[in-house]
mmCIF file of C-alpha atoms and ligand atoms in Angstrom:
data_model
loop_
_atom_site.group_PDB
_atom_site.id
_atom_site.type_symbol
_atom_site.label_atom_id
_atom_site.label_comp_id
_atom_site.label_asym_id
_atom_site.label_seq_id
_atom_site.Cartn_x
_atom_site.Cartn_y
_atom_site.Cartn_z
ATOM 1 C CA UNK A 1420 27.420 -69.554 -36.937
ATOM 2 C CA UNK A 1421 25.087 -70.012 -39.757
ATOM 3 C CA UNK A 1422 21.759 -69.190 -39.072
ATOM 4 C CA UNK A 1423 19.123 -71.292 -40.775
ATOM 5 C CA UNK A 1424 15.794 -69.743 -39.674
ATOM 6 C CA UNK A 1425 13.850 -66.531 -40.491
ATOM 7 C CA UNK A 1426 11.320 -65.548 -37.729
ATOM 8 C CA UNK A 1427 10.388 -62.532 -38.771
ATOM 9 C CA UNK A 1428 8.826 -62.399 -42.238
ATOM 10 C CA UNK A 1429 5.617 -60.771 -43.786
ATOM 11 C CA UNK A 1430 3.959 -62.139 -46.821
ATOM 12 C CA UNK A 1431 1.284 -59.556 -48.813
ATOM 13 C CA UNK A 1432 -1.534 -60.322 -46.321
ATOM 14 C CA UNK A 1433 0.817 -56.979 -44.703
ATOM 15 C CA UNK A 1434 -0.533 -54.314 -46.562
ATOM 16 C CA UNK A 1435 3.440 -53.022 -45.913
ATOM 17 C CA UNK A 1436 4.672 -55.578 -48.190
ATOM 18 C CA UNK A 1437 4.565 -55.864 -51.567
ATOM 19 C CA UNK A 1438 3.219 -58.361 -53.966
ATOM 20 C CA UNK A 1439 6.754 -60.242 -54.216
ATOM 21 C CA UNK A 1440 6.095 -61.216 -50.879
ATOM 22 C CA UNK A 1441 4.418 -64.406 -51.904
ATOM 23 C CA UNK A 1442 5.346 -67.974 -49.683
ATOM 24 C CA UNK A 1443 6.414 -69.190 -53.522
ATOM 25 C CA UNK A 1444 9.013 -66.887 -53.414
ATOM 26 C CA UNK A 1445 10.202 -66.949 -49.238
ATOM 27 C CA UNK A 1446 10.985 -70.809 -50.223
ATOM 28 C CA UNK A 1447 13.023 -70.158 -53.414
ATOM 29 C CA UNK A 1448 15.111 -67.644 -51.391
ATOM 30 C CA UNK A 1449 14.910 -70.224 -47.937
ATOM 31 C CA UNK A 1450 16.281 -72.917 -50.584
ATOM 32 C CA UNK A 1451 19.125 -70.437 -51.191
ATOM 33 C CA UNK A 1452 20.376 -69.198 -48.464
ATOM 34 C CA UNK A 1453 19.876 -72.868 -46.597
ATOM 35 C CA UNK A 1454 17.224 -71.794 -44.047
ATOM 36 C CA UNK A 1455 15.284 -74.898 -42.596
ATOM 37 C CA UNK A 1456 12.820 -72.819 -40.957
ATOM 38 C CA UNK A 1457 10.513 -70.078 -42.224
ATOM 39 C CA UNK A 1458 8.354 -67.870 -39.464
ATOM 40 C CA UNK A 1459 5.728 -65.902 -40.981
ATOM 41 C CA UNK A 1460 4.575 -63.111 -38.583
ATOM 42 C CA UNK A 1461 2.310 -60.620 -40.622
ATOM 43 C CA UNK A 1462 0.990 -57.555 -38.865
ATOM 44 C CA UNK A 1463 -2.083 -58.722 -36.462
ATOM 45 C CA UNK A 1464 -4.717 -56.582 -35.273
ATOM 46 C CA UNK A 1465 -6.711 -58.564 -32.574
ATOM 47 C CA UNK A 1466 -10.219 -57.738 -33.580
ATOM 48 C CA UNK A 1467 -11.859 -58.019 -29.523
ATOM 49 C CA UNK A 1468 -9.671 -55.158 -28.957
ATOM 50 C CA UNK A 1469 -11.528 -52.214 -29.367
ATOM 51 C CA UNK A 1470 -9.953 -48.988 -30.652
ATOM 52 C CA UNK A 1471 -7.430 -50.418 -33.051
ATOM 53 C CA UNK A 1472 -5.642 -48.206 -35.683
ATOM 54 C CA UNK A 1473 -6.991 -48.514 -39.121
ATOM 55 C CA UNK A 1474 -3.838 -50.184 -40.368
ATOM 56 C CA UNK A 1475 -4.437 -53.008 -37.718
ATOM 57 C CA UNK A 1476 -8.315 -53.356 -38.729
ATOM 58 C CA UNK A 1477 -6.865 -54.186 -41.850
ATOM 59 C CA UNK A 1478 -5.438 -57.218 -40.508
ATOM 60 C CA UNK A 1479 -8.238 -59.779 -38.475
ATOM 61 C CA UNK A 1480 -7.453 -63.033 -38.108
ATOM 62 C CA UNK A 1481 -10.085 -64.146 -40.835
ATOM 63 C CA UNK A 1482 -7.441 -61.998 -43.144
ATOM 64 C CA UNK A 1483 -4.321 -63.235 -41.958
ATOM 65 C CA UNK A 1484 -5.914 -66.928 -41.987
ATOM 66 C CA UNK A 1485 -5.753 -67.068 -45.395
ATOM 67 C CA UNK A 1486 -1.772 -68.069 -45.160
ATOM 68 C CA UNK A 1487 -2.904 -70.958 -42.873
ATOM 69 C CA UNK A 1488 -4.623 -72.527 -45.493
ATOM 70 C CA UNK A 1489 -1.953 -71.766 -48.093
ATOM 71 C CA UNK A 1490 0.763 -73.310 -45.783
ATOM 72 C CA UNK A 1491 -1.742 -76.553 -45.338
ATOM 73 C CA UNK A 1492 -1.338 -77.236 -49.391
ATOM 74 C CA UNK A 1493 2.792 -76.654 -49.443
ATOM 75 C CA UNK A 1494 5.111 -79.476 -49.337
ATOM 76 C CA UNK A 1495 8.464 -78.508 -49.021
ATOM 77 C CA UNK A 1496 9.876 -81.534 -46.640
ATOM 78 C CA UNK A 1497 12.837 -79.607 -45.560
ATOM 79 C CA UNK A 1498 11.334 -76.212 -44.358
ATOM 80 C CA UNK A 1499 9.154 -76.254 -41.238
ATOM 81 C CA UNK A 1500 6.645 -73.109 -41.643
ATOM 82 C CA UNK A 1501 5.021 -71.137 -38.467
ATOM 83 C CA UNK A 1502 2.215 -69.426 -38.623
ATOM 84 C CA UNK A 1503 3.069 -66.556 -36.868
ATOM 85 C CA UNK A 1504 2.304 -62.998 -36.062
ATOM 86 C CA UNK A 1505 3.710 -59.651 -35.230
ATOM 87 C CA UNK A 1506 0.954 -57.548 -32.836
ATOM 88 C CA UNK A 1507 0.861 -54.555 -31.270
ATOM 89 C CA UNK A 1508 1.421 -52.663 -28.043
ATOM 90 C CA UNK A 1509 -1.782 -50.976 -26.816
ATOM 91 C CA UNK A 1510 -1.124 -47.940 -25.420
ATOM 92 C CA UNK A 1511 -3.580 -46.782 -23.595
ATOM 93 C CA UNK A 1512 -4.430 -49.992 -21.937
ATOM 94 C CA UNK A 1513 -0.640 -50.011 -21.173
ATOM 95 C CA UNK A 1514 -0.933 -54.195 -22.154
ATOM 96 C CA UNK A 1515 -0.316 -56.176 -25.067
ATOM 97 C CA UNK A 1516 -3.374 -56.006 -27.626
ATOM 98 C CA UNK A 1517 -4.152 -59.522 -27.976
ATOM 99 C CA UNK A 1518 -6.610 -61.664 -26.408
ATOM 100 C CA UNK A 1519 -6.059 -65.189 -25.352
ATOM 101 C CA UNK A 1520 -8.448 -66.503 -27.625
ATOM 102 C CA UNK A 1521 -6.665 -64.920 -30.177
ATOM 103 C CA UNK A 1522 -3.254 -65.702 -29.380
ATOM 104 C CA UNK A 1523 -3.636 -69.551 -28.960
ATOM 105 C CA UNK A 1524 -4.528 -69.628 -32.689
ATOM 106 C CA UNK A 1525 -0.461 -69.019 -33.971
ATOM 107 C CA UNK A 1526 2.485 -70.861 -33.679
ATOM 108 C CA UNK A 1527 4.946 -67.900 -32.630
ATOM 109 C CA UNK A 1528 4.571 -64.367 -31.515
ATOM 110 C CA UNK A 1529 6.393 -61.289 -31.365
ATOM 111 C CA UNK A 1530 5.531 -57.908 -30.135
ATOM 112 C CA UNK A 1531 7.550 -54.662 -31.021
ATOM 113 C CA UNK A 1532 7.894 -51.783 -28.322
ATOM 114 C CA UNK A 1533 8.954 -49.633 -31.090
ATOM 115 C CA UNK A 1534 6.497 -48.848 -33.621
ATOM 116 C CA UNK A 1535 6.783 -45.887 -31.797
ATOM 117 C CA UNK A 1536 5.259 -44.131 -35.654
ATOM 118 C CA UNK A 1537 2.274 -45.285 -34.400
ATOM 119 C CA UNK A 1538 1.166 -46.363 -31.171
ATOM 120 C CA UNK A 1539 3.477 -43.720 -29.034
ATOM 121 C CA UNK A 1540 1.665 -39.809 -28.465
ATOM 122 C CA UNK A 1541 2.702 -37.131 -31.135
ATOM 123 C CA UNK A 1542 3.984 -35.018 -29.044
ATOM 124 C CA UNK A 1543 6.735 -37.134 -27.863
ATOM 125 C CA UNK A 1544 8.097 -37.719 -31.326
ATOM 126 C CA UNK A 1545 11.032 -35.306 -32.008
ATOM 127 C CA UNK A 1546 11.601 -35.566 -27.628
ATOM 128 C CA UNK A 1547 14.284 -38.026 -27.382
ATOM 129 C CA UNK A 1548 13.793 -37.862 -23.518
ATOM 130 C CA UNK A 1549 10.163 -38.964 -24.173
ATOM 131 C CA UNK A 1550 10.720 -41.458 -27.019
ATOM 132 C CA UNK A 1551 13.050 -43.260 -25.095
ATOM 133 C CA UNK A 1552 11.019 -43.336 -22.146
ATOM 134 C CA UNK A 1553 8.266 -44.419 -23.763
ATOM 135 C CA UNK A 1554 9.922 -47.692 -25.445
ATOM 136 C CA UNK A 1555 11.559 -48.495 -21.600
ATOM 137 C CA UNK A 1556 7.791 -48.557 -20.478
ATOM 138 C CA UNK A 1557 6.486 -50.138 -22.887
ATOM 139 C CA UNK A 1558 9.049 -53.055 -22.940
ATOM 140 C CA UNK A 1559 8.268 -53.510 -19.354
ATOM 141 C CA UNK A 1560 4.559 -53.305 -19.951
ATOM 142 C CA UNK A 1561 5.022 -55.956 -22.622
ATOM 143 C CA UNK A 1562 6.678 -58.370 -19.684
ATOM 144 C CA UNK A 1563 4.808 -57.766 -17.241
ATOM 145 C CA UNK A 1564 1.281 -58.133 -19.113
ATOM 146 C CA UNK A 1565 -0.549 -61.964 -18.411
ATOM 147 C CA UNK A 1566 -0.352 -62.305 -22.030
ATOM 148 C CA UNK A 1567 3.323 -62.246 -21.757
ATOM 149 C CA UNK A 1568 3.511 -66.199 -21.976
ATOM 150 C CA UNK A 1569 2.456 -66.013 -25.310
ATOM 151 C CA UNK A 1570 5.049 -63.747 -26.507
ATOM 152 C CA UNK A 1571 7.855 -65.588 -28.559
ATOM 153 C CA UNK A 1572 10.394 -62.542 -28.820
ATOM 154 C CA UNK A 1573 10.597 -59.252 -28.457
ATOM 155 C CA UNK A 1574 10.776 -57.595 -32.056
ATOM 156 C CA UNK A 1575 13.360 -55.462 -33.153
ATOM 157 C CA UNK A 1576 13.637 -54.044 -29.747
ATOM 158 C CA UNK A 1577 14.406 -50.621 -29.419
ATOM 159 C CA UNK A 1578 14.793 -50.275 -33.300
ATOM 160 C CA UNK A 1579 12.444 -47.550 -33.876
ATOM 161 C CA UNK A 1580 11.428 -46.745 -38.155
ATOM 162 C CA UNK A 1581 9.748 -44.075 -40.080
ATOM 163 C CA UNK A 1582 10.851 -41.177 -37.878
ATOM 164 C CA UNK A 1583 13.336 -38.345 -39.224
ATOM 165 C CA UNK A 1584 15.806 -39.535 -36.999
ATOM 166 C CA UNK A 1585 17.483 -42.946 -36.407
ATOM 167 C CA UNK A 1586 17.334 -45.479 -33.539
ATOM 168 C CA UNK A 1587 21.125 -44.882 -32.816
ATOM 169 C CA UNK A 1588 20.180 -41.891 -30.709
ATOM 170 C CA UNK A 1589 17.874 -42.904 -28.742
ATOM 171 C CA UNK A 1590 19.556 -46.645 -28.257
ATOM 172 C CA UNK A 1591 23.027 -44.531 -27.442
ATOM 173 C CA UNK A 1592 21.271 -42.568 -24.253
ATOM 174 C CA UNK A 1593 19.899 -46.013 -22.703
ATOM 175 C CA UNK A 1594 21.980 -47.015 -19.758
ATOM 176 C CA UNK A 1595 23.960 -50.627 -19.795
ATOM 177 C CA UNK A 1596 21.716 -50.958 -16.241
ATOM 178 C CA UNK A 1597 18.658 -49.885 -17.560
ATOM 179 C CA UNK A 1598 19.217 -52.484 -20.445
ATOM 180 C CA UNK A 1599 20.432 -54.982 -18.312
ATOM 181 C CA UNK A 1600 17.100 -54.720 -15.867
ATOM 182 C CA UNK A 1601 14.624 -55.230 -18.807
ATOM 183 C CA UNK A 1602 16.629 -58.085 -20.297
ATOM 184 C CA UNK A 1603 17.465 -59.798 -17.125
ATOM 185 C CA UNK A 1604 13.173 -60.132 -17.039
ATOM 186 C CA UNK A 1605 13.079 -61.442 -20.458
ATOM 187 C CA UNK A 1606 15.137 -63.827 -20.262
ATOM 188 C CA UNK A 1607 13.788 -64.686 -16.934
ATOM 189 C CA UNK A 1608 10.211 -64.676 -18.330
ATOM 190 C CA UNK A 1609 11.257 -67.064 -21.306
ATOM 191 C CA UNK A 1610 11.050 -64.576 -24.234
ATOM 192 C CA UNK A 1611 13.484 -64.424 -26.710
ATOM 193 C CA UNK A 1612 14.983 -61.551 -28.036
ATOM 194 C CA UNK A 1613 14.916 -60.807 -31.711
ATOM 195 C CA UNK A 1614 17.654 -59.866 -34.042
ATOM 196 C CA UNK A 1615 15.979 -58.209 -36.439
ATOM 197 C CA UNK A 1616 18.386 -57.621 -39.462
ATOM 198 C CA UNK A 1617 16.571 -54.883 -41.030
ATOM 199 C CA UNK A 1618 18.644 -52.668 -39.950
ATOM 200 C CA UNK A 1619 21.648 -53.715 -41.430
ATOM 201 C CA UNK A 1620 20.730 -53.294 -45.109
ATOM 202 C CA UNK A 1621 23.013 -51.461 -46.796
ATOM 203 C CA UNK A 1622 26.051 -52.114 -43.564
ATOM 204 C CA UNK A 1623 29.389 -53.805 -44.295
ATOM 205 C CA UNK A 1624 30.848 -56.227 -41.772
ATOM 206 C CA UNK A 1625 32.596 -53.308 -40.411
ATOM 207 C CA UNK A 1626 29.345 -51.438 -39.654
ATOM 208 C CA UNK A 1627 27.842 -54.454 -38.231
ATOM 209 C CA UNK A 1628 30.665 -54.821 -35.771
ATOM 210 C CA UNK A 1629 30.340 -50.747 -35.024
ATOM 211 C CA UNK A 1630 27.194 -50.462 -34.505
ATOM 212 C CA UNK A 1631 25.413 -49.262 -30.875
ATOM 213 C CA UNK A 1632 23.239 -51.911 -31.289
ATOM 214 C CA UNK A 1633 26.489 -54.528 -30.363
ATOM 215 C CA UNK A 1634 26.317 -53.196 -27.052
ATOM 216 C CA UNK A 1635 22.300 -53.864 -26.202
ATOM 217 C CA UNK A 1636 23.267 -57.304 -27.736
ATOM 218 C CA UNK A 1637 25.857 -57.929 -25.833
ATOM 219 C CA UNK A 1638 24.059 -57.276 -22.850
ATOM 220 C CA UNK A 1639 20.904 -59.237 -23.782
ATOM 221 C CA UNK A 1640 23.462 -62.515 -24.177
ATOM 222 C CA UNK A 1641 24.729 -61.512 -20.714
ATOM 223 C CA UNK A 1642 21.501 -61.393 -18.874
ATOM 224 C CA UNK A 1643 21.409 -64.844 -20.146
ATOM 225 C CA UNK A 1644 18.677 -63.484 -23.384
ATOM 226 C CA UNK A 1645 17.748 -66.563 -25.619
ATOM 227 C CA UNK A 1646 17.711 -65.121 -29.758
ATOM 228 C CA UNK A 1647 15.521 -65.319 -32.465
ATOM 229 C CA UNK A 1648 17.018 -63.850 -36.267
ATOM 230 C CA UNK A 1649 14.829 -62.217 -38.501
ATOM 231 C CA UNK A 1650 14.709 -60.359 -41.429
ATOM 232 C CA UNK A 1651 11.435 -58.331 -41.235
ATOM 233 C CA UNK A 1652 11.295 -59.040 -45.335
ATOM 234 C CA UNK A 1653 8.389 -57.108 -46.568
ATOM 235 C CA UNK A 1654 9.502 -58.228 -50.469
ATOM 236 C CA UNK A 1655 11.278 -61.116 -51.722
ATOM 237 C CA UNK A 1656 14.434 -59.131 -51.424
ATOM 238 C CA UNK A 1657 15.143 -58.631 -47.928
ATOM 239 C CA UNK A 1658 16.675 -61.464 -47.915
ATOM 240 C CA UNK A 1659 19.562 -60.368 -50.296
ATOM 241 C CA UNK A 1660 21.273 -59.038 -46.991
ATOM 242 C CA UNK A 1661 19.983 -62.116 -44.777
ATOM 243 C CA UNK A 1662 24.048 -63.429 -44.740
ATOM 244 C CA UNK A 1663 24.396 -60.482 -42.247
ATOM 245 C CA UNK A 1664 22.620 -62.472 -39.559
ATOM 246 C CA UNK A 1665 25.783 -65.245 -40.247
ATOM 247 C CA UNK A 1666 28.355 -62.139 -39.515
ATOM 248 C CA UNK A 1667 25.806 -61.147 -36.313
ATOM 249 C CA UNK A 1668 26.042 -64.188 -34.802
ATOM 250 C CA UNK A 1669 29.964 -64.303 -35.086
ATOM 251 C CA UNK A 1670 30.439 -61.274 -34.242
ATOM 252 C CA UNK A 1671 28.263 -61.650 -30.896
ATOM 253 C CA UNK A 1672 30.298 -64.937 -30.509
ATOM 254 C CA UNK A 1673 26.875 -67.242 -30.358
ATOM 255 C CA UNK A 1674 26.577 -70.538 -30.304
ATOM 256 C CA UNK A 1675 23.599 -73.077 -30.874
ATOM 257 C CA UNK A 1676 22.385 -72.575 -27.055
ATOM 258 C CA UNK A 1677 21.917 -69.191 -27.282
ATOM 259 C CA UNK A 1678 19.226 -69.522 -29.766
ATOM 260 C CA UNK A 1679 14.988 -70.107 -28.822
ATOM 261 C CA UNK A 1680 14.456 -73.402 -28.955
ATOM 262 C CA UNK A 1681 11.514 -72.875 -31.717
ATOM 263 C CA UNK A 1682 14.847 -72.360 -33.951
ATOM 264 C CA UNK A 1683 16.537 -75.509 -33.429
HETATM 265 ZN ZN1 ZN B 576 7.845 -54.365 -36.590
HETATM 266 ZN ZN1 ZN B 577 7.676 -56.687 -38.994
#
């Protein structure tokens, strides 16, 4: 199937992502790879939650807002835009850290249980026992929290970064029934769950098809799991490997229905 959205992309506002990642240059590649729709979801740091990291202070809403107004003054009549955002999991409030006020000022949200880099305790990083058990909980905390109805899809679950070791470890100990109680919730609950193609950078087909990460898929379709691709670009050129999300699909045999309905 060939996937024509992108709900996963930061522009500069992230101070992750390079100056390439302008909205001038998202349409150019959206024009070339035939995606319709365009979900911007820059890092968020709700500013009535106290005790936020300094990379999330760097992101209010008054910063982020600025790609509201750019997006008001684009006409591109065959790519919808969504302003978006990717927030955060607060740990010690064991909730998502977002406000309602907050959250019923974007078009789309997701919220990662694996920035594990920096939300998760230090001391757990290098424990895969702990790491692990610490994404499981805070997936469930994510669900469970009131705020949950404003959470479009869960990003790149699972799919930890920045750590000396890889997500395939820690993905490979989870249980199919462990997987299939969280996802059985979210799709339950309405939340899709993101594809995040990241990870498949520098992966042939081959890899793709390989990969541990088939068999969370596969059980998130299962349980009945609703999809949302992204590519998590954080520079123009993440989207050089965006065909991926085309083999993805195939490979996890899905059709039109199986996608959110914000992508059709
Ligand atoms: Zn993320
Ligand atoms: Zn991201």
């Amino acid at each position: 199937m060939k996937i024509t959205h992108d709900f996963h992309v930061h522009t500069h506002l992230s101070i992750c992502a390079n100056e390439t990642a302008t909205v001038e240059n998202y349409i150019a590649n959206a024009k070339r790879l035939g995606l319709t729709k365009i979900g911007f979801s820059d890092h968020f740091g709700d500013g009535n939650i106290p005790g936020a990291r300094g990379f999330y202070r760097a992101h209010p809403y008054e910063h982020n807002a600025e790609l509201k107004e750019t997006l008001a003054n684009i006409h591109e009549p065959d790519i919808k835009f969504y302003f978006g955002c990717e927030t955060e999991y607060h740990t010690p409030k064991r909730d998502i850290a977002l406000t309602e006020e907050e959250a019923e000022k974007f078009d789309f949200i997701v919220v990662p249980n694996s920035h594990t880099h920096m939300i998760m305790p230090k001391e757990y990083i290098g424990n895969y026992d702990k790491h692990v058990a610490f994404m499981i909980q805070a997936y469930e905390d994510i669900l469970n929290s009131p705020l949950s109805r404003y959470v479009t899809a869960m990003a790149h679950p699972f799919d930890i970064c920045c750590h000396d070791y890889t997500s395939d470890v820690l993905i490979n100990m989870i249980p199919d029934d462990t997987f299939k109680r969280l996802f059985d919730k979210t799709a339950e609950k309405g939340i899709a769950f993101e594809l995040n193609m990241a990870y498949s950078k520098t992966m042939t087909p081959e890899d793709i098809a390989n990969d541990c990460r088939i068999r969370m898929f596969r059980i998130a379709k299962e349980c009945g799991c609703k999809f949302t691709f992204g590519s998590d670009s954080h520079n123009s050129s993440y989207h050089d490997f965006y065909h991926n999300a085309d083999i993805l699909a195939d490979i996890l045999g899905l059709t039109e229905n199986d996608l959110a309905d914000i992508c059709k």
